Short mmCIF file of C-alpha atoms in Angstrom, two decimals:
data_model
loop_
_atom_site.label_atom_id
_atom_site.label_comp_id
_atom_site.label_asym_id
_atom_site.label_seq_id
_atom_site.Cartn_x
_atom_site.Cartn_y
_atom_site.Cartn_z
CA MET F 1196 -0.20 0.03 0.19
CA ALA F 1197 1.22 3.45 -0.78
CA PHE F 1198 0.60 7.15 -0.07
CA ILE F 1199 0.59 9.01 -3.13
CA PHE F 1200 1.36 12.96 -2.49
CA VAL F 1201 0.81 15.20 -5.20
CA ALA F 1202 2.63 18.05 -4.53
CA HIS F 1203 1.18 21.54 -6.41
CA ASP F 1204 3.01 24.59 -5.29
CA THR F 1205 0.47 27.29 -6.17
CA PRO F 1206 -0.75 30.34 -3.98
CA GLU F 1207 -4.38 29.59 -5.72
CA PRO F 1208 -6.78 28.11 -3.32
CA SER F 1209 -8.97 27.18 -6.38
CA LEU F 1210 -5.80 25.06 -7.79
CA TYR F 1211 -5.43 23.24 -4.20
CA GLY F 1212 -6.33 19.19 -4.70
CA ALA F 1213 -7.43 19.87 -8.24
CA MET F 1214 -4.76 17.92 -10.05
CA ALA F 1215 -4.70 15.52 -6.75
CA ALA F 1216 -8.40 14.86 -7.68
CA ILE F 1217 -7.81 14.14 -11.43
CA LEU F 1218 -5.04 11.70 -10.58
CA ALA F 1219 -7.40 10.00 -7.63
CA ALA F 1220 -10.32 9.63 -10.43
CA GLN F 1221 -7.67 8.32 -13.14
CA LYS F 1222 -6.52 5.65 -10.58
CA HIS F 1223 -9.86 5.03 -8.85
CA LEU F 1224 -8.54 6.02 -5.34
CA PRO F 1225 -9.83 7.60 -2.88
CA LEU F 1226 -8.41 11.34 -1.72
CA ALA F 1227 -7.46 12.37 1.81
CA HIS F 1228 -6.19 16.02 2.94
CA LEU F 1229 -4.22 17.21 5.52
CA PRO F 1230 -4.76 20.78 7.31
CA VAL F 1231 -3.58 24.03 5.28
CA SER F 1232 -3.52 27.41 5.97
CA TRP F 1233 -3.76 30.21 3.21
CA ASP F 1234 -3.82 33.85 3.98
CA ILE F 1235 -7.46 34.73 4.64
CA ALA F 1236 -7.01 38.66 4.53
CA ARG F 1237 -5.61 38.25 0.72
CA TYR F 1238 -8.15 35.52 0.34
CA PRO F 1239 -11.24 35.65 2.21
CA ASP F 1240 -13.15 32.86 0.31
CA ALA F 1241 -9.95 30.53 0.52
CA CYS F 1242 -11.64 28.05 2.90
CA GLN F 1243 -15.49 28.28 1.89
CA HIS F 1244 -16.07 25.02 0.20
CA VAL F 1245 -18.21 23.22 2.51
CA ILE F 1246 -18.87 18.94 2.37
CA GLY F 1247 -22.27 18.00 2.87
CA GLU F 1248 -21.53 16.10 6.32
CA GLY F 1249 -20.51 19.95 7.50
CA GLN F 1250 -16.73 21.15 7.71
CA LEU F 1251 -15.52 23.94 5.88
CA MET F 1252 -12.23 23.54 3.79
CA THR F 1253 -10.05 24.66 1.00
CA SER F 1254 -12.15 25.91 -1.83
CA GLY F 1255 -10.14 23.88 -4.34
CA LEU F 1256 -11.10 20.58 -2.84
CA LEU F 1257 -14.67 20.92 -4.62
CA TRP F 1258 -12.91 19.27 -7.69
CA THR F 1259 -13.10 16.24 -5.87
CA GLU F 1260 -16.55 16.30 -5.55
CA ARG F 1261 -16.91 17.03 -9.32
CA LEU F 1262 -14.56 14.62 -10.62
CA ASN F 1263 -14.80 11.50 -8.73
CA PRO F 1264 -17.83 12.21 -7.54
CA GLN F 1265 -17.18 11.91 -3.67
CA SER F 1266 -16.97 14.04 -0.58
CA ALA F 1267 -13.68 15.65 -0.12
CA GLY F 1268 -14.22 14.28 3.32
CA ARG F 1269 -13.26 15.83 6.63
CA VAL F 1270 -9.68 17.41 7.09
CA MET F 1271 -7.46 14.90 8.80
CA GLU F 1272 -4.09 15.17 10.93
CA LEU F 1273 -1.11 12.76 9.67
CA ASP F 1274 -1.64 9.96 12.51
CA GLU F 1275 -5.37 9.72 12.11
CA LEU F 1276 -4.73 9.95 7.96
CA LEU F 1277 -2.23 6.90 8.81
CA ASP F 1278 -4.37 5.05 10.43
CA THR F 1279 -7.11 5.58 8.31
CA PHE F 1280 -6.00 4.53 4.90
CA GLY F 1281 -3.09 2.10 5.95
CA THR F 1282 -4.24 -0.52 4.47
CA GLN F 1283 -4.84 0.81 0.90
CA ASP F 1284 -3.63 3.26 -1.65
CA VAL F 1285 -4.66 7.17 -1.39
CA VAL F 1286 -3.94 10.12 -3.12
CA ILE F 1287 -2.81 13.17 -0.90
CA PRO F 1288 -2.76 16.72 -1.97
CA LEU F 1289 0.08 19.17 -0.80
CA GLY F 1290 0.09 22.81 -0.95
CA PRO F 1291 2.86 25.33 -0.83
CA MET F 1292 3.38 25.04 3.17
CA GLN F 1293 3.04 21.32 3.16
CA ILE F 1294 5.63 21.11 0.34
CA ILE F 1295 8.28 23.01 3.06
CA GLN F 1296 7.32 20.35 5.63
CA PHE F 1297 7.31 17.30 3.53
CA THR F 1298 10.74 15.57 4.94
CA HIS F 1299 8.99 15.63 8.41
CA ILE F 1300 5.75 14.09 6.52
CA ALA F 1301 7.67 11.46 4.54
CA ARG F 1302 9.82 10.55 7.68
CA GLN F 1303 6.79 10.04 9.85
CA VAL F 1304 5.10 7.94 6.97
CA ARG F 1305 8.38 5.80 6.53
CA GLU F 1306 8.45 5.36 10.41
CA ASN F 1307 5.07 4.08 10.43
CA ALA F 1308 6.35 1.26 7.65
CA PHE F 1309 4.03 2.52 4.67
CA ASP F 1310 5.55 3.16 1.40
CA TYR F 1311 4.97 6.32 -0.47
CA GLU F 1312 5.54 8.25 -3.98
CA LEU F 1313 5.54 12.07 -4.43
CA ILE F 1314 4.17 13.48 -7.70
CA ASN F 1315 4.75 17.12 -8.67
CA VAL F 1316 2.52 19.26 -10.84
CA GLU F 1317 4.45 20.85 -13.42
CA ARG F 1318 2.91 24.15 -15.73
CA SER F 1319 3.66 24.26 -19.24
CA ASN F 1320 2.52 25.94 -22.32
CA GLN F 1321 -0.49 23.67 -22.78
CA GLY F 1322 -1.65 23.12 -19.33
CA TYR F 1323 -0.75 20.97 -16.00
CA ALA F 1324 0.93 17.92 -16.11
CA PHE F 1325 2.34 14.97 -13.55
CA SER F 1326 5.93 15.06 -13.04
CA ARG F 1327 7.77 12.26 -11.45
CA HIS F 1328 11.76 12.22 -10.64
CA GLY F 1329 11.72 15.21 -12.99
CA GLN F 1330 10.46 13.83 -15.95
CA ILE F 1331 6.89 14.57 -17.14
CA ASP F 1332 4.39 11.57 -17.12
CA GLU F 1333 2.92 11.62 -20.58
CA THR F 1334 0.20 8.75 -19.91
CA ALA F 1335 -1.65 10.86 -17.28
CA GLY F 1336 -2.20 13.73 -20.19
CA CYS F 1337 -2.12 17.31 -19.70
CA TRP F 1338 -4.90 19.28 -18.04
CA TRP F 1339 -6.22 22.78 -18.15
CA ARG F 1340 -9.26 24.91 -17.36
CA ASP F 1341 -11.92 25.91 -19.82
CA ARG F 1342 -13.54 29.30 -19.85
CA TYR F 1343 -15.62 28.38 -16.91
CA GLY F 1344 -12.85 27.20 -14.90
CA ARG F 1345 -13.57 23.51 -14.96
CA TRP F 1346 -10.59 21.11 -15.65
CA ILE F 1347 -10.58 19.24 -19.22
CA ASN F 1348 -7.62 17.47 -20.86
CA HIS F 1349 -9.27 17.94 -24.55
CA ASN F 1350 -10.71 21.26 -26.54
CA THR F 1351 -14.33 21.23 -26.74
CA PRO F 1352 -16.38 23.15 -29.68
CA PRO F 1353 -17.84 26.46 -28.66
CA GLN F 1354 -21.56 26.73 -28.03
CA THR F 1355 -23.36 27.97 -31.16
CA GLY F 1356 -26.59 28.66 -29.43
CA THR F 1357 -28.20 31.83 -28.11
CA SER F 1358 -25.53 34.01 -26.27
CA LEU F 1359 -26.44 35.75 -22.87
CA ARG F 1360 -24.44 38.46 -21.38
CA ILE F 1361 -24.56 37.46 -17.55
CA ALA F 1362 -23.07 39.74 -14.81
CA LEU F 1363 -21.11 37.80 -11.95
CA VAL F 1364 -21.14 40.06 -9.02
CA GLY F 1365 -17.24 39.58 -8.13
CA ALA F 1366 -14.00 40.13 -8.96
CA GLN F 1367 -12.41 37.70 -11.49
CA SER F 1368 -9.62 36.65 -9.62
CA ASP F 1369 -11.93 35.80 -6.57
CA GLN F 1370 -14.21 33.68 -8.87
CA CYS F 1371 -11.50 31.78 -10.80
CA SER F 1372 -8.39 31.70 -8.45
CA VAL F 1373 -10.18 31.53 -5.18
CA TYR F 1374 -13.78 30.25 -5.21
CA PRO F 1375 -14.73 28.10 -8.31
CA ALA F 1376 -17.88 26.74 -7.87
CA THR F 1377 -20.23 29.55 -9.22
CA LEU F 1378 -18.32 29.95 -12.46
CA ALA F 1379 -18.45 26.04 -12.84
CA ALA F 1380 -22.08 25.87 -12.14
CA LEU F 1381 -22.69 28.74 -14.38
CA GLY F 1382 -21.00 26.72 -17.43
CA ASP F 1383 -22.66 23.50 -16.70
CA ALA F 1384 -26.45 25.02 -17.06
CA ALA F 1385 -25.07 26.86 -19.98
CA ASP F 1386 -23.75 23.73 -21.73
CA ALA F 1387 -26.98 21.97 -20.91
CA LEU F 1388 -29.06 24.61 -22.46
CA SER F 1389 -26.87 25.33 -25.58
CA LEU F 1390 -25.93 28.65 -24.48
CA SER F 1391 -22.95 30.57 -24.59
CA LEU F 1392 -22.09 33.21 -22.19
CA ASP F 1393 -20.59 36.36 -21.94
CA ILE F 1394 -19.30 36.80 -18.37
CA VAL F 1395 -18.92 39.97 -16.90
CA TYR F 1396 -17.16 39.86 -13.96
CA ALA F 1397 -18.63 43.00 -11.94
CA ALA F 1398 -16.10 43.61 -9.20
CA PRO F 1399 -18.04 44.87 -6.31
CA LEU F 1400 -15.92 47.27 -4.75
CA ALA F 1401 -16.52 49.26 -8.59
CA LEU F 1402 -19.97 49.08 -8.86
CA GLU F 1403 -21.00 52.29 -6.53
CA GLU F 1404 -19.16 54.49 -8.92
CA HIS F 1405 -19.73 52.20 -12.32
CA LEU F 1406 -22.88 50.34 -11.92
CA HIS F 1407 -24.14 51.62 -15.35
CA GLU F 1408 -20.97 50.98 -17.15
CA VAL F 1409 -20.39 47.89 -15.51
CA MET F 1410 -24.03 46.51 -16.16
CA GLU F 1411 -24.66 47.65 -19.32
CA ASN F 1412 -26.80 45.46 -21.43
CA VAL F 1413 -26.68 42.24 -19.18
CA ASP F 1414 -29.26 39.83 -19.76
CA GLY F 1415 -28.79 38.50 -16.13
CA ILE F 1416 -27.06 39.34 -12.67
CA LEU F 1417 -25.75 36.39 -10.46
CA LEU F 1418 -24.83 37.39 -6.83
CA PRO F 1419 -22.66 35.23 -5.33
CA GLY F 1420 -21.81 33.98 -1.76
CA GLY F 1421 -18.82 34.67 0.36
CA ALA F 1422 -17.06 35.97 3.35
CA ALA F 1423 -15.73 39.47 2.17
CA MET F 1424 -18.25 41.79 3.92
CA CYS F 1425 -16.44 44.84 1.38
CA ASN F 1426 -18.41 43.26 -1.21
CA VAL F 1427 -22.21 43.80 0.07
CA ALA F 1428 -22.26 47.50 -1.04
CA GLY F 1429 -21.73 46.46 -4.30
CA GLN F 1430 -24.07 43.52 -4.52
CA ILE F 1431 -26.65 45.86 -3.32
CA CYS F 1432 -26.11 47.94 -5.55
CA ALA F 1433 -26.48 45.41 -8.27
CA ALA F 1434 -29.81 44.14 -6.50
CA HIS F 1435 -31.17 47.70 -6.98
CA TYR F 1436 -30.20 47.50 -10.46
CA ALA F 1437 -31.95 44.36 -11.48
CA LEU F 1438 -35.14 45.35 -9.54
CA ASN F 1439 -35.39 48.67 -11.34
CA ARG F 1440 -34.78 47.17 -14.78
CA ASN F 1441 -36.37 43.90 -14.32
CA ILE F 1442 -33.44 42.21 -15.05
CA PRO F 1443 -33.37 38.31 -13.86
CA VAL F 1444 -31.12 37.95 -10.79
CA LEU F 1445 -30.14 35.10 -8.63
CA GLY F 1446 -28.52 35.29 -5.17
CA LEU F 1447 -26.53 32.47 -3.55
CA CYS F 1448 -26.06 32.60 0.28
CA LEU F 1449 -24.77 36.35 0.98
CA GLY F 1450 -26.27 37.06 -2.71
CA MET F 1451 -29.78 36.39 -1.03
CA GLN F 1452 -29.01 38.47 2.05
CA THR F 1453 -27.89 41.33 0.00
CA MET F 1454 -30.87 41.23 -2.57
CA THR F 1455 -33.38 40.60 0.22
CA THR F 1456 -31.62 44.04 2.03
CA ALA F 1457 -32.18 46.01 -1.51
CA LEU F 1458 -36.04 44.77 -1.10
CA VAL F 1459 -36.13 46.37 2.56
CA GLN F 1460 -34.42 49.35 1.28
CA LYS F 1461 -37.11 49.76 -1.38
CA MET F 1462 -39.92 49.23 0.74
CA LEU F 1463 -38.97 51.23 3.58
CA GLY F 1464 -37.41 53.99 1.09
CA SER F 1465 -34.27 54.21 3.32
CA GLU F 1466 -30.80 52.53 2.84
CA LYS F 1467 -30.46 52.35 6.65
CA ALA F 1468 -31.01 48.54 6.46
CA ASN F 1469 -28.09 46.37 6.22
CA LEU F 1470 -26.67 43.07 7.32
CA THR F 1471 -25.69 42.89 10.75
CA GLU F 1472 -22.39 41.12 9.70
CA ALA F 1473 -21.59 44.16 7.53
CA ASP F 1474 -22.66 47.05 9.59
CA PRO F 1475 -23.39 45.97 13.35
CA ASP F 1476 -24.61 49.56 13.42
CA ALA F 1477 -27.31 49.49 11.12
CA GLU F 1478 -30.40 50.98 12.03
CA ILE F 1479 -32.44 48.24 10.46
CA LYS F 1480 -30.76 45.26 10.92
CA THR F 1481 -32.20 42.66 8.04
CA PHE F 1482 -29.97 39.19 8.59
CA ILE F 1483 -29.21 38.68 12.28
CA PRO F 1484 -26.89 36.01 13.93
CA LEU F 1485 -28.39 32.39 14.36
CA ALA F 1486 -26.99 32.30 17.77
CA ASP F 1487 -29.56 34.98 19.06
CA THR F 1488 -32.13 32.27 18.58
CA PRO F 1489 -31.46 29.45 21.16
CA THR F 1490 -32.93 26.88 19.46
CA PHE F 1491 -30.97 27.66 16.10
CA PRO F 1492 -27.23 26.32 15.41
CA VAL F 1493 -24.51 28.91 15.67
CA HIS F 1494 -23.04 28.29 12.21
CA ARG F 1495 -25.26 26.24 9.71
CA LEU F 1496 -22.99 23.63 7.65
CA GLY F 1497 -23.59 20.94 5.34
CA ASN F 1498 -26.41 19.44 3.91
CA HIS F 1499 -29.90 19.99 4.80
CA LEU F 1500 -33.14 19.81 3.27
CA MET F 1501 -35.40 22.99 2.08
CA TYR F 1502 -38.91 23.11 2.24
CA SER F 1503 -40.41 24.98 -0.59
CA ARG F 1504 -43.77 26.75 -0.60
CA ALA F 1505 -46.33 25.58 -2.68
CA GLY F 1506 -47.08 27.78 -5.69
CA SER F 1507 -43.61 29.48 -5.40
CA ARG F 1508 -41.35 29.36 -8.36
CA LEU F 1509 -39.01 27.76 -6.09
CA HIS F 1510 -41.39 25.13 -5.86
CA ASP F 1511 -41.75 24.76 -9.47
CA ILE F 1512 -38.37 24.35 -9.98
CA LEU F 1513 -37.19 22.01 -7.23
CA GLY F 1514 -40.38 20.54 -5.70
CA GLY F 1515 -41.67 20.51 -2.04
CA GLU F 1516 -38.49 19.64 -0.47
CA TYR F 1517 -34.61 19.57 -1.95
CA PRO F 1518 -31.16 18.89 -0.63
CA VAL F 1519 -29.04 21.88 -0.27
CA ARG F 1520 -25.80 22.78 1.07
CA TYR F 1521 -25.30 25.65 3.73
CA ASN F 1522 -22.81 27.36 5.21
CA HIS F 1523 -24.13 30.56 6.99
CA ARG F 1524 -24.51 31.81 10.53
CA PHE F 1525 -27.09 34.92 9.96
CA HIS F 1526 -30.59 34.70 8.78
CA LEU F 1527 -33.49 36.93 8.03
CA ASP F 1528 -35.00 39.05 10.93
CA PRO F 1529 -38.38 37.49 11.44
CA GLY F 1530 -39.79 41.04 12.46
CA LEU F 1531 -39.20 41.81 8.97
CA LYS F 1532 -41.40 38.93 7.30
CA PRO F 1533 -45.06 40.51 7.44
CA ALA F 1534 -44.04 43.88 5.63
CA LEU F 1535 -42.19 41.75 3.45
CA GLU F 1536 -44.86 39.31 2.22
CA GLU F 1537 -47.27 42.45 2.19
CA TYR F 1538 -44.69 44.29 -0.41
CA GLY F 1539 -44.65 41.22 -2.81
CA VAL F 1540 -41.80 38.87 -1.45
CA GLN F 1541 -42.59 35.30 -0.85
CA ILE F 1542 -40.63 33.22 1.84
CA SER F 1543 -40.79 30.59 -0.63
CA GLY F 1544 -38.09 28.37 0.83
CA THR F 1545 -37.59 27.42 4.87
CA ASP F 1546 -35.82 25.04 7.15
CA ILE F 1547 -37.78 21.99 8.63
CA THR F 1548 -38.75 24.01 11.53
CA GLY F 1549 -40.30 26.81 9.17
CA LYS F 1550 -38.48 29.52 10.98
CA ILE F 1551 -35.25 29.79 8.90
CA ALA F 1552 -35.76 31.68 5.56
CA ASP F 1553 -34.01 29.61 3.06
CA GLY F 1554 -35.25 30.95 0.05
CA ILE F 1555 -37.17 34.29 -1.19
CA GLU F 1556 -38.60 35.58 -4.15
CA TYR F 1557 -40.26 38.91 -5.40
CA THR F 1558 -43.16 38.00 -6.74
CA ARG F 1559 -43.51 41.51 -8.82
CA HIS F 1560 -40.36 40.78 -10.86
CA PRO F 1561 -39.91 38.26 -13.75
CA PHE F 1562 -37.22 36.48 -11.96
CA TYR F 1563 -35.88 37.79 -8.36
CA LEU F 1564 -35.01 34.62 -6.44
CA GLY F 1565 -32.69 33.99 -3.76
CA VAL F 1566 -31.60 30.81 -1.31
CA GLN F 1567 -29.37 30.79 1.80
CA GLY F 1568 -27.80 27.47 0.63
CA HIS F 1569 -25.16 26.86 -1.67
CA PRO F 1570 -26.84 25.38 -4.78
CA GLU F 1571 -23.45 25.47 -7.22
CA LEU F 1572 -21.35 23.03 -4.63
CA SER F 1573 -24.21 20.68 -5.89
CA SER F 1574 -23.77 21.36 -9.80
CA LEU F 1575 -21.93 18.76 -12.03
CA HIS F 1576 -21.20 19.06 -16.02
CA VAL F 1577 -23.50 15.71 -16.40
CA LYS F 1578 -26.28 16.98 -13.92
CA PRO F 1579 -26.26 20.94 -13.59
CA HIS F 1580 -28.34 22.19 -10.68
CA PRO F 1581 -32.02 23.09 -11.67
CA LEU F 1582 -31.62 26.81 -10.11
CA LEU F 1583 -28.71 27.72 -12.31
CA MET F 1584 -31.00 26.21 -15.35
CA ALA F 1585 -33.89 28.07 -14.25
CA PHE F 1586 -32.04 31.62 -13.99
CA LEU F 1587 -30.30 30.86 -17.31
CA GLU F 1588 -33.64 29.99 -19.40
CA THR F 1589 -35.28 33.16 -17.79
CA ALA F 1590 -32.54 35.38 -18.88
CA GLY F 1591 -32.94 33.95 -22.31
CA LEU F 1592 -36.79 34.51 -22.49
CA GLN F 1593 -36.16 37.93 -21.20
CA ARG F 1594 -33.31 38.70 -23.99
CA ARG F 1595 -35.79 37.51 -26.89
#
């Protein structure tokens, strides 16, 4: 039995574990991973991938679920990993800090009488390849990322169907190099619908001053999740833009919170409403900590069923109940719900208690829908998520 270490010396969190997942899929082996740290000040969403079992980890481990598919599993210290996989071959990714520590890691593996192999990931003009003892492994092929950030080893013909201009409200570097799931899920849905997407990366920090310039002629707006509260104001601006122009918009996790906050501001005619997490001193707090309610979890993580309201668009898309991946610590203030519903907002999805708002939609808009979870984490190229499909379909109909 051998431990196959795949070393990829890259600062990009979205690349961590990607080539290791490819090798694991090729060899039909499990993938396990060690603790890894990133510069969170530089990459706030570096560790925002959440597995179904309910643990946060490096965002690049998404590729394990997309390529195998199997859960990336929980993070293990080396001792536990050796005990767990000592009787079988296993692939283990190594990031920059782990590569520096590899002499220690290898010594501990040998002391436990296990064999190991070290494979390096090398970058060339064509893409990424595996290297053994300084020699490129031609049999494993060369891999690169397509225009949606998904890993491929062969060129695919471009889509020749309808072209849509979709604004993804996030910096391109964040969506491609840090948290790749949203862009990949958009690509899955676009391919299934034979659509060609012109992705406009709308950096939130630029939207307050350049909103109209950036959003010109977009067919749809996607408000992604994320941990950086500096993006909130820009997302709210984008949501107002969609409201005022009847542009289809889909919000995911933080995106649902910002689009709901835009509705509260519009309803009250005041910009004094904001997320507690973004502005603890806001006069009107739209999303408050789960921890403030004794029966709620402090941090809701992993797969949970979302229950859709009959007659809602969410119900039409997903049915009465649907498993969704969650990663959030704040929820819609229940005190706002009656006024919002009177204003035309449906709380169209909830948790099993019916108390946590898991989905909202504005009935006076062609497609203004948000979910508190992360449907992008459940998308596969062969099985796109229905919410992303419905969003693009509506954007296409609006264009016509």
